[in-house]
XYZ file of C-alpha atoms in Angstrom:
90
model
C 4.142 -7.590 -5.979
C 1.073 -5.604 -6.924
C -0.521 -3.612 -9.680
C 0.285 0.097 -9.920
C -1.714 3.070 -11.201
C 0.527 5.337 -13.300
C 0.602 8.734 -15.052
C -2.208 8.220 -17.610
C -4.717 8.164 -14.710
C -3.715 11.633 -13.548
C -6.452 14.065 -14.482
C -8.773 11.288 -15.726
C -9.619 9.233 -12.687
C -11.883 6.712 -14.388
C -13.259 4.282 -11.835
C -14.169 1.343 -14.082
C -11.276 -0.552 -12.486
C -12.585 0.006 -8.970
C -15.826 -1.913 -9.424
C -14.117 -5.081 -10.681
C -11.561 -5.231 -7.869
C -12.344 -8.215 -5.613
C -10.263 -6.905 -2.702
C -11.247 -3.218 -2.616
C -7.632 -2.069 -2.795
C -8.207 1.207 -4.680
C -7.861 4.608 -3.043
C -9.000 7.949 -4.434
C -6.794 11.033 -4.569
C -7.704 14.459 -5.919
C -6.332 13.792 -9.396
C -5.905 10.021 -9.682
C -6.447 6.600 -8.124
C -3.930 4.474 -6.248
C -3.652 0.746 -5.499
C -2.733 -0.501 -2.045
C 0.188 -2.881 -2.657
C -0.522 -4.684 0.608
C -4.132 -5.459 -0.369
C -3.717 -6.149 -4.102
C -3.969 -9.867 -4.908
C -2.554 -9.552 -8.455
C -5.753 -10.791 -10.071
C -5.348 -8.588 -13.198
C -9.069 -7.675 -13.286
C -8.416 -3.930 -13.167
C -6.047 -3.718 -16.138
C -8.584 -4.586 -18.802
C -11.071 -2.096 -17.378
C -8.766 0.932 -17.494
C -9.710 2.982 -20.602
C -6.417 4.920 -20.527
C -4.050 1.967 -19.936
C -2.735 3.401 -16.665
C -2.484 0.168 -14.648
C 0.541 -2.114 -14.842
C 1.883 -5.072 -12.933
C 4.716 -3.732 -10.766
C 7.424 -5.514 -12.773
C 5.985 -4.110 -16.020
C 5.691 -0.416 -15.107
C 7.361 1.563 -17.912
C 10.696 3.134 -16.997
C 9.362 6.694 -17.172
C 6.690 5.895 -14.549
C 8.757 3.902 -12.035
C 8.192 6.546 -9.324
C 4.496 5.640 -9.323
C 5.299 2.347 -7.591
C 6.382 4.236 -4.472
C 3.719 6.920 -4.948
C 0.915 4.324 -4.843
C 2.338 2.829 -1.645
C 2.618 6.253 0.001
C -0.718 7.687 -1.107
C -2.926 4.832 0.113
C -2.156 5.952 3.670
C -3.308 9.485 2.844
C -6.384 8.835 0.710
C -9.768 7.192 1.276
C -10.708 3.803 -0.079
C -13.039 3.797 -3.081
C -15.349 0.912 -4.014
C -17.976 2.502 -6.265
C -17.922 3.909 -9.770
C -17.847 7.716 -9.988
C -17.857 10.266 -12.788
C -14.320 10.685 -14.189
C -12.564 14.055 -14.252
C -12.365 14.090 -18.090
């Protein structure tokens, strides 16, 4: 299991969550961030830092955003890792 970045991140891309991640499992896409499910250690540090409440434990992802579980897993292979805070899109 892992944490998942969902729809509220799209178009925002706040990176507050990235700097608290102890395992550097975040990846940066054009419009949002993604979490590598293979690297995530389920520490919960990122959730509290997300100002738009976009990060959920995999079992708790709301029904309307279930496709983001697979999207995160797919996009980490296509996007670069991010470990530093950047200016959000909004």
